[in-house]
Amino acid sequence: QVQLVESGGGLVQAGGSLRLSCAASGRTFSSYAMAWFRQAPGKEREFLARISGDGGSTGYTHSVKGRFTASRDNAKNTLYLQMNSLKPEDTAVYYCAASLSYYSDYDGFASWGQGTQVTVSS
């Protein structure tokens, strides 16, 4: 089973940028569709972005569309989330997840990372 570890979180000012990474272990990383989620204090976990196994297809929730970009480097077993024009409301713990289906719901994700904190100051 694929194991995931997020990194790259930190404190940034509003309007700034941050790049998150999700390192995956296992031989079959390219067979997994991947996704990014976030969870702010007191709120439900929110879907942000998904990307197909080959990186050719992506989808985003409206709140981050045009600001966030998901990508992956299968040779490095790594998923990325480039976050630009950050806003204070982007403050949350960010998680990556792996699924065998590009259209998985929460129950369809086989693996989750531990999360990385992103804090955006006003």
mmCIF file of C-alpha atoms in Angstrom:
data_model
loop_
_atom_site.group_PDB
_atom_site.id
_atom_site.type_symbol
_atom_site.label_atom_id
_atom_site.label_comp_id
_atom_site.label_asym_id
_atom_site.label_seq_id
_atom_site.Cartn_x
_atom_site.Cartn_y
_atom_site.Cartn_z
ATOM 1 C CA GLN A 1 0.000 0.000 0.000
ATOM 2 C CA VAL A 2 1.312 3.436 -0.907
ATOM 3 C CA GLN A 3 2.493 5.602 1.986
ATOM 4 C CA LEU A 4 2.354 9.380 1.741
ATOM 5 C CA VAL A 5 4.261 12.142 3.523
ATOM 6 C CA GLU A 6 3.470 15.819 2.990
ATOM 7 C CA SER A 7 6.009 18.599 3.401
ATOM 8 C CA GLY A 8 6.516 22.236 2.479
ATOM 9 C CA GLY A 9 3.991 23.892 4.739
ATOM 10 C CA GLY A 10 4.795 26.991 6.717
ATOM 11 C CA LEU A 11 3.923 30.591 7.418
ATOM 12 C CA VAL A 12 3.483 33.007 4.523
ATOM 13 C CA GLN A 13 1.990 36.445 4.062
ATOM 14 C CA ALA A 14 -1.205 37.000 2.125
ATOM 15 C CA GLY A 15 -0.444 37.205 -1.568
ATOM 16 C CA GLY A 16 2.547 34.945 -1.233
ATOM 17 C CA SER A 17 3.242 31.505 -2.636
ATOM 18 C CA LEU A 18 4.050 28.106 -1.258
ATOM 19 C CA ARG A 19 4.776 24.738 -2.826
ATOM 20 C CA LEU A 20 3.692 21.596 -1.026
ATOM 21 C CA SER A 21 5.141 18.187 -1.743
ATOM 22 C CA CYS A 22 3.754 14.735 -1.119
ATOM 23 C CA ALA A 23 6.323 11.968 -1.236
ATOM 24 C CA ALA A 24 4.989 8.499 -1.948
ATOM 25 C CA SER A 25 6.558 5.145 -1.278
ATOM 26 C CA GLY A 26 5.804 2.080 -3.315
ATOM 27 C CA ARG A 27 6.281 0.705 -6.796
ATOM 28 C CA THR A 28 2.949 1.743 -8.278
ATOM 29 C CA PHE A 29 2.736 5.493 -7.702
ATOM 30 C CA SER A 30 1.832 6.173 -11.318
ATOM 31 C CA SER A 31 -1.193 3.891 -11.059
ATOM 32 C CA TYR A 32 -2.765 6.139 -8.425
ATOM 33 C CA ALA A 33 -4.806 9.193 -9.002
ATOM 34 C CA MET A 34 -3.865 11.739 -6.363
ATOM 35 C CA ALA A 35 -5.691 14.508 -4.603
ATOM 36 C CA TRP A 36 -5.139 17.380 -2.212
ATOM 37 C CA PHE A 37 -7.453 18.218 0.666
ATOM 38 C CA ARG A 38 -7.317 20.683 3.511
ATOM 39 C CA GLN A 39 -8.947 21.040 6.883
ATOM 40 C CA ALA A 40 -9.207 24.275 8.814
ATOM 41 C CA PRO A 41 -9.954 24.332 12.548
ATOM 42 C CA GLY A 42 -13.609 23.617 13.199
ATOM 43 C CA LYS A 43 -14.345 22.849 9.552
ATOM 44 C CA GLU A 44 -14.838 19.736 7.479
ATOM 45 C CA ARG A 45 -12.068 18.391 5.323
ATOM 46 C CA GLU A 46 -12.299 20.089 1.942
ATOM 47 C CA PHE A 47 -11.359 18.720 -1.455
ATOM 48 C CA LEU A 48 -8.978 20.993 -3.356
ATOM 49 C CA ALA A 49 -7.522 19.297 -6.398
ATOM 50 C CA ARG A 50 -7.137 15.968 -8.135
ATOM 51 C CA ILE A 51 -4.733 14.702 -10.749
ATOM 52 C CA SER A 52 -4.717 11.572 -12.867
ATOM 53 C CA GLY A 53 -1.994 8.969 -12.653
ATOM 54 C CA ASP A 54 -0.129 10.290 -15.679
ATOM 55 C CA GLY A 55 -0.679 13.918 -14.707
ATOM 56 C CA GLY A 56 -2.669 14.612 -17.839
ATOM 57 C CA SER A 57 -5.947 15.478 -16.145
ATOM 58 C CA THR A 58 -6.558 17.816 -13.236
ATOM 59 C CA GLY A 59 -9.560 19.208 -11.458
ATOM 60 C CA TYR A 60 -9.952 21.919 -8.834
ATOM 61 C CA THR A 61 -12.533 23.223 -6.473
ATOM 62 C CA HIS A 62 -13.737 26.707 -7.292
ATOM 63 C CA SER A 63 -12.129 28.404 -4.301
ATOM 64 C CA VAL A 64 -8.607 27.581 -5.499
ATOM 65 C CA LYS A 65 -9.070 27.445 -9.258
ATOM 66 C CA GLY A 66 -6.567 29.715 -10.953
ATOM 67 C CA ARG A 67 -4.450 30.006 -7.808
ATOM 68 C CA PHE A 68 -3.434 26.429 -7.041
ATOM 69 C CA THR A 69 -1.855 23.946 -9.435
ATOM 70 C CA ALA A 70 -1.454 20.234 -8.816
ATOM 71 C CA SER A 71 1.314 18.386 -10.593
ATOM 72 C CA ARG A 72 3.308 15.223 -10.172
ATOM 73 C CA ASP A 73 6.676 13.748 -11.015
ATOM 74 C CA ASN A 74 6.187 10.011 -11.219
ATOM 75 C CA ALA A 75 9.910 9.392 -11.642
ATOM 76 C CA LYS A 76 10.357 10.914 -8.181
ATOM 77 C CA ASN A 77 7.165 9.457 -6.702
ATOM 78 C CA THR A 78 6.141 12.956 -5.720
ATOM 79 C CA LEU A 79 2.951 14.983 -5.904
ATOM 80 C CA TYR A 80 3.029 18.784 -5.720
ATOM 81 C CA LEU A 81 0.642 21.600 -4.991
ATOM 82 C CA GLN A 82 1.786 25.028 -6.097
ATOM 83 C CA MET A 83 -0.192 27.642 -4.199
ATOM 84 C CA ASN A 84 -0.136 31.253 -5.372
ATOM 85 C CA SER A 85 -1.986 34.371 -4.262
ATOM 86 C CA LEU A 86 -2.530 32.873 -0.851
ATOM 87 C CA LYS A 87 -5.264 34.245 1.367
ATOM 88 C CA PRO A 88 -5.766 34.018 5.129
ATOM 89 C CA GLU A 89 -8.721 31.698 4.504
ATOM 90 C CA ASP A 90 -6.287 29.214 2.958
ATOM 91 C CA THR A 91 -4.918 28.566 6.436
ATOM 92 C CA ALA A 92 -5.402 24.868 7.149
ATOM 93 C CA VAL A 93 -3.708 21.524 7.428
ATOM 94 C CA TYR A 94 -3.139 20.217 3.919
ATOM 95 C CA TYR A 95 -3.333 16.520 3.106
ATOM 96 C CA CYS A 96 -2.551 14.427 0.076
ATOM 97 C CA ALA A 97 -4.405 11.231 -0.740
ATOM 98 C CA ALA A 98 -4.130 8.374 -3.214
ATOM 99 C CA SER A 99 -6.880 6.551 -5.055
ATOM 100 C CA LEU A 100 -7.196 4.019 -7.825
ATOM 101 C CA SER A 101 -9.950 6.143 -9.360
ATOM 102 C CA TYR A 102 -9.704 9.716 -10.599
ATOM 103 C CA TYR A 103 -13.304 10.252 -9.483
ATOM 104 C CA SER A 104 -13.073 8.792 -6.004
ATOM 105 C CA ASP A 105 -15.032 10.203 -3.119
ATOM 106 C CA TYR A 106 -13.644 10.169 0.418
ATOM 107 C CA ASP A 107 -14.268 6.450 0.846
ATOM 108 C CA GLY A 108 -12.336 5.691 -2.319
ATOM 109 C CA PHE A 109 -8.979 6.990 -1.104
ATOM 110 C CA ALA A 110 -6.751 4.160 0.003
ATOM 111 C CA SER A 111 -3.995 6.247 1.580
ATOM 112 C CA TRP A 112 -3.649 9.600 3.301
ATOM 113 C CA GLY A 113 -0.650 11.593 4.382
ATOM 114 C CA GLN A 114 -0.174 13.007 7.867
ATOM 115 C CA GLY A 115 -0.790 16.589 6.800
ATOM 116 C CA THR A 116 1.289 19.752 6.710
ATOM 117 C CA GLN A 117 0.290 23.075 8.250
ATOM 118 C CA VAL A 118 -0.118 26.130 6.049
ATOM 119 C CA THR A 119 -0.670 29.458 7.776
ATOM 120 C CA VAL A 120 -1.338 32.631 5.805
ATOM 121 C CA SER A 121 -1.046 35.902 7.681
ATOM 122 C CA SER A 122 -3.087 38.970 6.791
#
